[in-house]
XYZ file of C-alpha atoms in Angstrom:
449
model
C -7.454 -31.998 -10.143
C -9.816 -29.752 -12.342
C -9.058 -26.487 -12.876
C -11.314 -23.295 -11.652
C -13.572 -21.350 -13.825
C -12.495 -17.813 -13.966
C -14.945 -15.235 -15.887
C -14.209 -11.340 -15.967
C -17.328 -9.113 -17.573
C -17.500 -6.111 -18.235
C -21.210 -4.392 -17.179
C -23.148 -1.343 -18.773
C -21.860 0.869 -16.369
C -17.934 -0.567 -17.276
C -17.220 -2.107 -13.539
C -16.263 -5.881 -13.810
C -17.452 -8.652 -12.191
C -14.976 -11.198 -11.746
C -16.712 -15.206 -11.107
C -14.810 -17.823 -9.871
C -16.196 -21.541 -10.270
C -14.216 -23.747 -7.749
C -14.204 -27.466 -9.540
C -15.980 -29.923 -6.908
C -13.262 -32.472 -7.499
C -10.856 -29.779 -6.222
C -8.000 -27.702 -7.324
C -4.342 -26.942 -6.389
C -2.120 -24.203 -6.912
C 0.764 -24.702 -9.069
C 4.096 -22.805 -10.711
C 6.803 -19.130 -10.381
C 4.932 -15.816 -10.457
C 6.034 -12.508 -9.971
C 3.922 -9.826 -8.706
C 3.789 -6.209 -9.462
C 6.649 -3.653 -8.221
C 6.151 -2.624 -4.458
C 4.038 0.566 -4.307
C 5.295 2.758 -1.676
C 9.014 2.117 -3.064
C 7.250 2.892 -6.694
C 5.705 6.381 -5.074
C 8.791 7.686 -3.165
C 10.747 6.780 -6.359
C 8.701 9.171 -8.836
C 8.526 11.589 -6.329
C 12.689 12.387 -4.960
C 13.150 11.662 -8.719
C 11.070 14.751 -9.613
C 12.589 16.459 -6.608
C 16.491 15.618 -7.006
C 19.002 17.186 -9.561
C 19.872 15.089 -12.791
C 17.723 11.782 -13.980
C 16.474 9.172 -12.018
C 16.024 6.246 -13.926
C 13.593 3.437 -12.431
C 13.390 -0.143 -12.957
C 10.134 -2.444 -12.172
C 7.954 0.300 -11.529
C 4.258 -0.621 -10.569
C 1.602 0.856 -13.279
C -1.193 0.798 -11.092
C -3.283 3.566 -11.419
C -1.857 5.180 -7.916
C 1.642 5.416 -9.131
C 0.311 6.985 -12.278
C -1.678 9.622 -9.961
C 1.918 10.182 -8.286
C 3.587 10.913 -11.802
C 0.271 13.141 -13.236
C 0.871 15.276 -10.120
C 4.915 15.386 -10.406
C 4.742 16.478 -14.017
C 1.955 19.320 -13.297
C 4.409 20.611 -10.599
C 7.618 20.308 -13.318
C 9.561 17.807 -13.033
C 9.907 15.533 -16.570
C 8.671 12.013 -16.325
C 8.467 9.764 -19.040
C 5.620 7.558 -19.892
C 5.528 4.995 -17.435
C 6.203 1.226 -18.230
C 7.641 -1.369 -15.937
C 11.359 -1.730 -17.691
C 12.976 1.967 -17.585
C 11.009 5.243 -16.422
C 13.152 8.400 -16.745
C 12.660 11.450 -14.118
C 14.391 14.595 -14.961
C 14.299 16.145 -11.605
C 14.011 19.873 -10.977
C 15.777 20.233 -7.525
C 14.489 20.607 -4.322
C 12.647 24.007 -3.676
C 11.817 24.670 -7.438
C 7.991 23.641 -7.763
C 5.923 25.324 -10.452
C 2.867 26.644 -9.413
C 0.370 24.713 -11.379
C -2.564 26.242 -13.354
C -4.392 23.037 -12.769
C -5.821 21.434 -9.579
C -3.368 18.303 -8.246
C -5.643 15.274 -8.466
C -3.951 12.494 -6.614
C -7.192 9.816 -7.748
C -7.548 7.188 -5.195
C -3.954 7.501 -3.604
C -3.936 8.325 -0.101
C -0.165 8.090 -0.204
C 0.418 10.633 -3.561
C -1.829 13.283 -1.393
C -0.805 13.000 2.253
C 3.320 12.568 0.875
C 2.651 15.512 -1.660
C 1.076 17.668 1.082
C 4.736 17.949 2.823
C 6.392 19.138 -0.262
C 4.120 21.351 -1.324
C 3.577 23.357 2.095
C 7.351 23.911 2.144
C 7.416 25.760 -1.353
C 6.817 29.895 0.038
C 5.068 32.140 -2.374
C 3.272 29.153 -4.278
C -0.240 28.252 -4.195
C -1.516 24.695 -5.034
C -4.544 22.200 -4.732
C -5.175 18.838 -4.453
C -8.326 16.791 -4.563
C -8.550 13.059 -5.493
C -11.409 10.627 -6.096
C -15.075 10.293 -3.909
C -13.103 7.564 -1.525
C -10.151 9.794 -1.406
C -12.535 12.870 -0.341
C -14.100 10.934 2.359
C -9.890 9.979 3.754
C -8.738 12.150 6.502
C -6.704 14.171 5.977
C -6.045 16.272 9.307
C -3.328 13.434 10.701
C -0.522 15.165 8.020
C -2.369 18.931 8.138
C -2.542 19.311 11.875
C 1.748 18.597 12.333
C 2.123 20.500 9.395
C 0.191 23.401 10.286
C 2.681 23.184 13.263
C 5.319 23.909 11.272
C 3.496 27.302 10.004
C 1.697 25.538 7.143
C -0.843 27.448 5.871
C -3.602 24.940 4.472
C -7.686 25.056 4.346
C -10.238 22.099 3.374
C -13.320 21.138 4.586
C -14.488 19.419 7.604
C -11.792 21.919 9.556
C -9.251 21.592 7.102
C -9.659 17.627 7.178
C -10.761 17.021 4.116
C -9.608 17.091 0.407
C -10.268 19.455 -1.312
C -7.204 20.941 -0.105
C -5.913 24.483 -0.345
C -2.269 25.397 0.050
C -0.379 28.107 0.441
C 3.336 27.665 0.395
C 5.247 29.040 3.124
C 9.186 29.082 4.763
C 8.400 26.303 7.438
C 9.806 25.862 10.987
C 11.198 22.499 11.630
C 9.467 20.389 14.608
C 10.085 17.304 16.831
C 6.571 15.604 15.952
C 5.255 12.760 18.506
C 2.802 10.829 16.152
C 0.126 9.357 17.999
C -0.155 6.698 15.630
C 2.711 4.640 13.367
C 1.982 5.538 9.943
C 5.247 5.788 7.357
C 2.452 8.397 5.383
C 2.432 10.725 8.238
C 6.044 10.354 9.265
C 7.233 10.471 4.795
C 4.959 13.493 4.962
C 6.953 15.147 7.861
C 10.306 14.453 6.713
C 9.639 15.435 3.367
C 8.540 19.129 4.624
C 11.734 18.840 6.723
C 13.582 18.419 3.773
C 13.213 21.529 2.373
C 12.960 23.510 5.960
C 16.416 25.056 7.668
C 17.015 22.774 10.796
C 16.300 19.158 11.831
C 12.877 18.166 12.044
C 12.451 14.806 14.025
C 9.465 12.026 13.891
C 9.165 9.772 16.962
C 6.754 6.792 16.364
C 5.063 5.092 19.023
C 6.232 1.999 16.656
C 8.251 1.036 14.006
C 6.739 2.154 10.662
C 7.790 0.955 7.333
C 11.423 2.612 6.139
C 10.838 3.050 2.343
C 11.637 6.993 2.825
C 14.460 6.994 4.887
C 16.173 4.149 2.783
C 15.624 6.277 -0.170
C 16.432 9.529 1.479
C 19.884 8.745 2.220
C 20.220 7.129 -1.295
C 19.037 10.110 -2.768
C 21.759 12.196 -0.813
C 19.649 13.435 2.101
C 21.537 13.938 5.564
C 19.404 11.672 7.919
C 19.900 9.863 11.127
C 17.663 7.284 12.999
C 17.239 6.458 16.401
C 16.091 2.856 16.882
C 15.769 2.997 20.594
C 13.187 5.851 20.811
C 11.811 4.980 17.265
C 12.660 8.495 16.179
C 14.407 9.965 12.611
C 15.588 13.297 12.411
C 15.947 14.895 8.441
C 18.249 17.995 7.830
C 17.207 20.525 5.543
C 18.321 22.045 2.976
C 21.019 18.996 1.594
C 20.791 18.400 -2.451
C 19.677 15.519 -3.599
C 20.733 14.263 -6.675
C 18.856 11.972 -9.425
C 19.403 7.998 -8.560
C 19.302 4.093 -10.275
C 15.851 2.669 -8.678
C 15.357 -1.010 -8.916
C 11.636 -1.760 -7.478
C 10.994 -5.137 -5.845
C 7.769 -6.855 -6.152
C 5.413 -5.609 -3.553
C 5.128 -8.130 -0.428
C 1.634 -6.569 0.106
C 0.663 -8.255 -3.229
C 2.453 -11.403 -2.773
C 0.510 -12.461 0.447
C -2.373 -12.923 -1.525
C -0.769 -15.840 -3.167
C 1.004 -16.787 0.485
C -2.423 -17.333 1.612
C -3.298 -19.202 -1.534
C -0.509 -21.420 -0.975
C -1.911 -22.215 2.122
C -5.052 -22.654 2.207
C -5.556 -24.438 -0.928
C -4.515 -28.299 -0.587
C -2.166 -29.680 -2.642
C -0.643 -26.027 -3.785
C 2.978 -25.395 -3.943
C 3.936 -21.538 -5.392
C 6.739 -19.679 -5.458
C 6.110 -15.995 -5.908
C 9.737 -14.681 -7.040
C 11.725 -11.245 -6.330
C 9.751 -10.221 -3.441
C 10.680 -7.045 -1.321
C 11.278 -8.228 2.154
C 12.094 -5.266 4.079
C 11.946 -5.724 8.053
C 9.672 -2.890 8.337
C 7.211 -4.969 5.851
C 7.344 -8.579 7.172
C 4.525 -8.903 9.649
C 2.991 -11.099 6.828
C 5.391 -13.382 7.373
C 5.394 -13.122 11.109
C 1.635 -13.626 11.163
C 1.677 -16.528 8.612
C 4.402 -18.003 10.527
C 2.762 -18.027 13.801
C -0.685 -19.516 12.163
C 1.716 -22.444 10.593
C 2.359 -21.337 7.453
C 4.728 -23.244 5.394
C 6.648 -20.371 3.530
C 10.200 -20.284 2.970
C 12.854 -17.533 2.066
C 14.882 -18.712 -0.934
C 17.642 -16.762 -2.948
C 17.522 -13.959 -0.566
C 19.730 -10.682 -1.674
C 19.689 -7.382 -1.691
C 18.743 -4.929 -4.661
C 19.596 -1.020 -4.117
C 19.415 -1.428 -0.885
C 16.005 -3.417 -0.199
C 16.682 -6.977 1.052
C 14.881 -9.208 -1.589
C 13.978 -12.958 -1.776
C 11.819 -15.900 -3.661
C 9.090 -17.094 -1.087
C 7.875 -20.253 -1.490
C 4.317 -21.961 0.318
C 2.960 -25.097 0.307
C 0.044 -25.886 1.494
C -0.604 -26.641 5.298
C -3.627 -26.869 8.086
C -3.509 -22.976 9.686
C -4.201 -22.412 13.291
C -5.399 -19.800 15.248
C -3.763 -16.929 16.624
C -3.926 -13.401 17.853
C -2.661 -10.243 15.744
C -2.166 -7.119 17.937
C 0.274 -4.773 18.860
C 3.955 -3.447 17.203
C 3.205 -6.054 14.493
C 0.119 -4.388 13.617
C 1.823 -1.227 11.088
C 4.005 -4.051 9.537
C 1.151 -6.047 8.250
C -1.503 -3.050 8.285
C -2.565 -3.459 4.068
C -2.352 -7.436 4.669
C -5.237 -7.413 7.159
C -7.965 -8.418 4.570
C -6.382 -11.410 3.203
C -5.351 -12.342 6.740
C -8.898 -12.519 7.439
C -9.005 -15.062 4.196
C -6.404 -17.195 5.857
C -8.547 -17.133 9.760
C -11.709 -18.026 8.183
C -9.774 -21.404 7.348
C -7.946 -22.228 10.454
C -8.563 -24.115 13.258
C -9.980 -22.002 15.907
C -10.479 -18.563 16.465
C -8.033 -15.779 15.229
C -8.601 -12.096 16.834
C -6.861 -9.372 15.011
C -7.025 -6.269 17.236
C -4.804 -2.807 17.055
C -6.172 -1.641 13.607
C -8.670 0.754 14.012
C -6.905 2.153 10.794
C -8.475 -0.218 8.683
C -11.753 2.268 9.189
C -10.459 4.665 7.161
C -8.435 3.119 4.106
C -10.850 3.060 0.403
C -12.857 1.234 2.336
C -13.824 0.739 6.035
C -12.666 -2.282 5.940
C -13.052 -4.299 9.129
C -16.697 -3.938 8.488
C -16.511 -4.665 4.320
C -14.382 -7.979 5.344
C -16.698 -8.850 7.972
C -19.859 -8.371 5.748
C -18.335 -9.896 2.618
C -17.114 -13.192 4.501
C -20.305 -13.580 6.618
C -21.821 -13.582 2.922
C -19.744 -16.571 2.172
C -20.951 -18.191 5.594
C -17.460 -17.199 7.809
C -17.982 -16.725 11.492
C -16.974 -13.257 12.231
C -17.953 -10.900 14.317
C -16.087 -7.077 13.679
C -14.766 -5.219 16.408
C -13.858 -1.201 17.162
C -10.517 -2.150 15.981
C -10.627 -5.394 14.495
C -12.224 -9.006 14.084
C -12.409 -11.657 15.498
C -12.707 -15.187 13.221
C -13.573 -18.242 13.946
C -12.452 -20.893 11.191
C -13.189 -24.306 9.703
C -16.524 -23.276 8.496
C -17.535 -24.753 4.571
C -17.811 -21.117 2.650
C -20.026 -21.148 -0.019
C -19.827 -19.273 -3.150
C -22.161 -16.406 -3.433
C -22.385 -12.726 -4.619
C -20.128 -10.150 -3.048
C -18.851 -6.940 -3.831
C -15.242 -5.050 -3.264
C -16.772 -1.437 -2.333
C -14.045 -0.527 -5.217
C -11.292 -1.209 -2.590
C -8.518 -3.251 -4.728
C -7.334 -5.693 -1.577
C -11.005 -6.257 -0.587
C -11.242 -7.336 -4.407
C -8.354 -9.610 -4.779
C -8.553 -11.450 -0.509
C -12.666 -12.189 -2.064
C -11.135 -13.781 -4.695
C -8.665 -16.062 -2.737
C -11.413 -16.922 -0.797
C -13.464 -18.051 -3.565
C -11.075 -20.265 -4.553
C -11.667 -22.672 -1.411
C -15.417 -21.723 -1.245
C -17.731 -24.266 -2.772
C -20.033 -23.695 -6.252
C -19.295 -20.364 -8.376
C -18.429 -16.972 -6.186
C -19.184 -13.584 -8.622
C -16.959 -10.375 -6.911
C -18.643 -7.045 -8.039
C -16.846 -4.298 -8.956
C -13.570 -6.592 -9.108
C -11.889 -3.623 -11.472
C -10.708 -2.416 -8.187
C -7.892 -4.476 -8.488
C -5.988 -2.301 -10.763
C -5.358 -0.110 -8.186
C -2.421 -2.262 -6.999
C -2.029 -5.121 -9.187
C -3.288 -4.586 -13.084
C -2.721 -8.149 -13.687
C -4.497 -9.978 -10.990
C -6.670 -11.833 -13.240
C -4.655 -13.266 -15.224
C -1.830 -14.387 -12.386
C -4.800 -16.123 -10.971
C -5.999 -17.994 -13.967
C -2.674 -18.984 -14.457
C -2.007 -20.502 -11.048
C -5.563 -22.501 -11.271
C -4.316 -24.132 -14.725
C-alpha cells in the first residue's frame, strides 16, 4: 500500500485548507491513537470546579478552543483557573452563589454548550447583572429552548429575536424551582435546568421525552450535589442549596471524536485501529449501536471505569457496511456523530435513512443540508430531508473541492471521506477542526503512514 498525501495551507485570510491525495494503489489504516479528552465531561468539569469549595484538579482536559471559552468565562465570573494543558488544570472554586459581576461581556466563542450551561448559573445569582455573546454561528444558535424554562423559573433575561438570541442580557434573580417537560432530549437544556436548580430552594425536576447524555448528573453527585433520577419516567430531580466541594477529574477521550476513526476503520480496506481510553458512557453509545447494526467490526477491549465514566480501547477492522435506518431514542445518543455517519452510508450497501434529527439544523452549521451538499460534491446519492437524509451507498466518490462552513465535525467526516474518494480532495476552511480536536491533522497523517 502507498500512503495518502496530506497538505495543510494556510491562506491570506489565515483559514486552512486541508488536501488529501488518496494513492490509486490504495491505502490502509494502521496503529493505537488516542483522541482528545471528551468535551462535555471537559465543560461540566471547569465549570462545578469554578462553582464548588476547595480545588478541583483535572486530568486529560480537551484544549479545544470551546473548553477554553468555558474557562475565559469562569475566570471573568471569579473562580481561579490555571492555564489549561491536558496533564493537571487547577480550579480554585468560589462556592456556589458567589459570582462576581463582571465588568466585561461573557463571550462563550463558538460553544453552544459554555452559553446555554452558563445561562442557568448565572440567572440564579439575585442582584447581579451579566452578558453573554459568542461568535457569528453562535449568534445565529437559539437560544429560547434554555430562556423560555428559565424565564419560568422568574428569570429575568432579554436578547433579540424575543429574547432568542445572543446577545443575551441577564439579570440575576432568587429563582422558583420547576418540574420542566422538555419537548426535546437535549443534556444542554436539561444541564442548564439543573444547574439553576442548584442554586434555587426546592427540587427542580427535568423529564425528557428520552434519555439524554448523563455527564451532569454523574458529576453532580461527585461534586456533592443531592440528586435523584427516575429511569422509568426519564426524569432527575436536583435539590438546592447542597455545597459542593472541589473534586479529582480524570477526562476520557471523547467517543464523539473517536467515531471518526471507527468509520475509518471501516470503510477503508485493509485498516485495523485501535483508538485507546475512550469514554463509553451508555448515554453516549449510539455510535456503537449504529455501527453495530450497519456491520461494523468494532470491539470493546480493556474496558474499566475512571471516576466514574465506564472507559474502554475500541478496536475496528475493516468490513463491507450495510444499510440501515437511524431514528428514534437512539437519535440524542449519537446526535454529534450524525455527519460521519453519513461518511459511513455513502459506503454501504443500500440505502441508510437517518430520520429524528431535525437538531442537526441548528448546530454551527445546518448540517443535514452542509452534509448533503458536501457529499453530493463528491458524487454520494443523497437526498436531505426535514429531519434527516436519506443515503444511498456504493457509489465511486471522487475527490473534489469542498468546504466545512467552519463547523469542526463537517471538517474532520470530509476528511474521512476523502480518504476512500478517488484523486486529491482539498476541504476549505479545515481550521474548524480545532474546535474539538486540535490535533486532527496530524492523527490522520499518522494513521495513513
Amino acid at each position: 500500500m502507498s500512503v495518502a498525501v496530506i497538505t495543510l495551507e494556510t491562506q491570506e485570510n489565515s483559514s486552512h485548507n486541508l488536501t488529501i491525495q488518496r494513492p490509486s494503489s490504495g491505502l490502509s489504516l494502521q496503529g493505537r491513537i488516542q483522541v482528545p479528552g471528551d468535551k462535555s465531561i471537559s465543560h461540566r468539569a471547569l465549570m462545578l470546579g469554578a462553582i464548588a469549595e476547595g480545588e478541583t484538579e483535572i486530568q486529560g482536559l480537551l484544549l479545544g478552543e470551546d473548553p477554553r471559552s468555558t474557562a475565559s468565562c469562569f475566570r471573568l465570573l471569579g473562580a481561579e483557573i490555571s492555564e489549561l494543558n491536558t496533564e493537571f488544570v487547577k480550579v480554585k472554586g468560589i462556592g456556589l452563589g458567589n459570582f462576581q459581576e463582571p465588568i466585561d461581556v461573557l463571550n462563550a466563542g463558538n460553544s453552544g454548550t459554555t452559553i446555554r450551561l452558563m445561562l442557568g448559573l448565572l440567572a440564579s445569582h439575585p442582584g447581579r447583572f451579566f452578558t453573554v455573546t459568542g461568535d457569528d454561528s453562535l449568534r445565529s444558535r437559539p437560544m429560547s429552548r434554555v430562556v423560555k424554562p428559565l424565564q419560568q423559573m422568574a428569570a429575568e433575561i432579554w436578547g433579540r429575536k424575543g429574547n432568542s438570541l445572543a446577545p443575551l442580557a441577564i439579570q440575576g434573580q432568587a429563582l422558583k424551582p420547576i418540574h420542566y417537560h422538555s419537548p426535546i432530549a437535549s443534556a444542554q437544556v436539561k444541564s442548564c435546568i439543573l444547574l439553576a436548580g442548584l442554586n434555587t430552594e426546592g427540587k427542580t425536576t427535568v423529564t425528557e421525552p428520552a434519555l439524554s447524555r448523563d455527564h451532569s448528573e454523574r458529576m453532580f453527585r461527585a461534586f456533592g450535589a443531592e440528586l435523584s433520577i427516575d429511569s422509568e419516567t426519564k426524569s432527575v430531580t436536583i435539590t438546592g442549596g447542597a455545597k459542593l466541594f472541589g473534586q479529582k477529574v480524570i477526562v476520557p477521550g471523547d467517543i464523539s471524536s473517536a467515531a471518526f476513526w471507527l468509520v475509518a476503520g471501516s470503510i477503508v480496506p485493509g485498516s485495523d485501529l485501535v483508538v485507546e481510553n475512550v469514554g463509553v458512557n451508555p448515554t453516549r453509545t449510539g455510535i456503537l449501536e449504529a455501527l453495530a447494526m450497519m456491520g461494523a467490526d468494532i470491539q470493546l477491549e480493556n474496558q474499566r471505569e475512571v471516576a466514574g465514566e465506564p472507559v474502554a480501547d475500541l478496536r475496528v477492522r475493516s468490513s463491507q457496511l450495510k444499510s440501515c435506518t437511524i431514528a428514534g431514542d437512539i437519535i440524542p445518543r449519537l446526535i454529534d456523530e450524525i455527519p460521519i455517519l453519513a461518511v459511513a452510508a455513502a459506503f454501504a450497501e443500500g440505502t441508510t435513512i437517518i430520520r429524528d434529527a431535525a437538531e442537526l439544523r441548528v448546530k454551527e452549521s445546518d448540517r443535514i443540508t452542509v452534509m448533503a451538499q458536501q457529499l453530493h460534491q463528491m458524487g454520494a446519492k443523497i437526498t436531505e430531508l426535514p429531519d434527516g437524509m436519506e443515503i444511498t451507498g456504493g457509489t465511486t466518490l471522487v475527490g473534489t473541492q469542498v468546504d466545512s462552513h467552519t463547523d469542526h465535525r463537517i471538517a474532520m467526516s470530509l476528511a474521512i471521506a476523502a480518504l476512500n474518494a478517488t484523486g486529491t480532495t482539498t476541504i476549505h476552511r479545515a481550521e474548524a477542526a480545532a474546535i474539538s480536536y486540535p490535533n486532527f491533522t496530524h492523527t490522520l497523517a499518522a494513521v495513513c503512514s
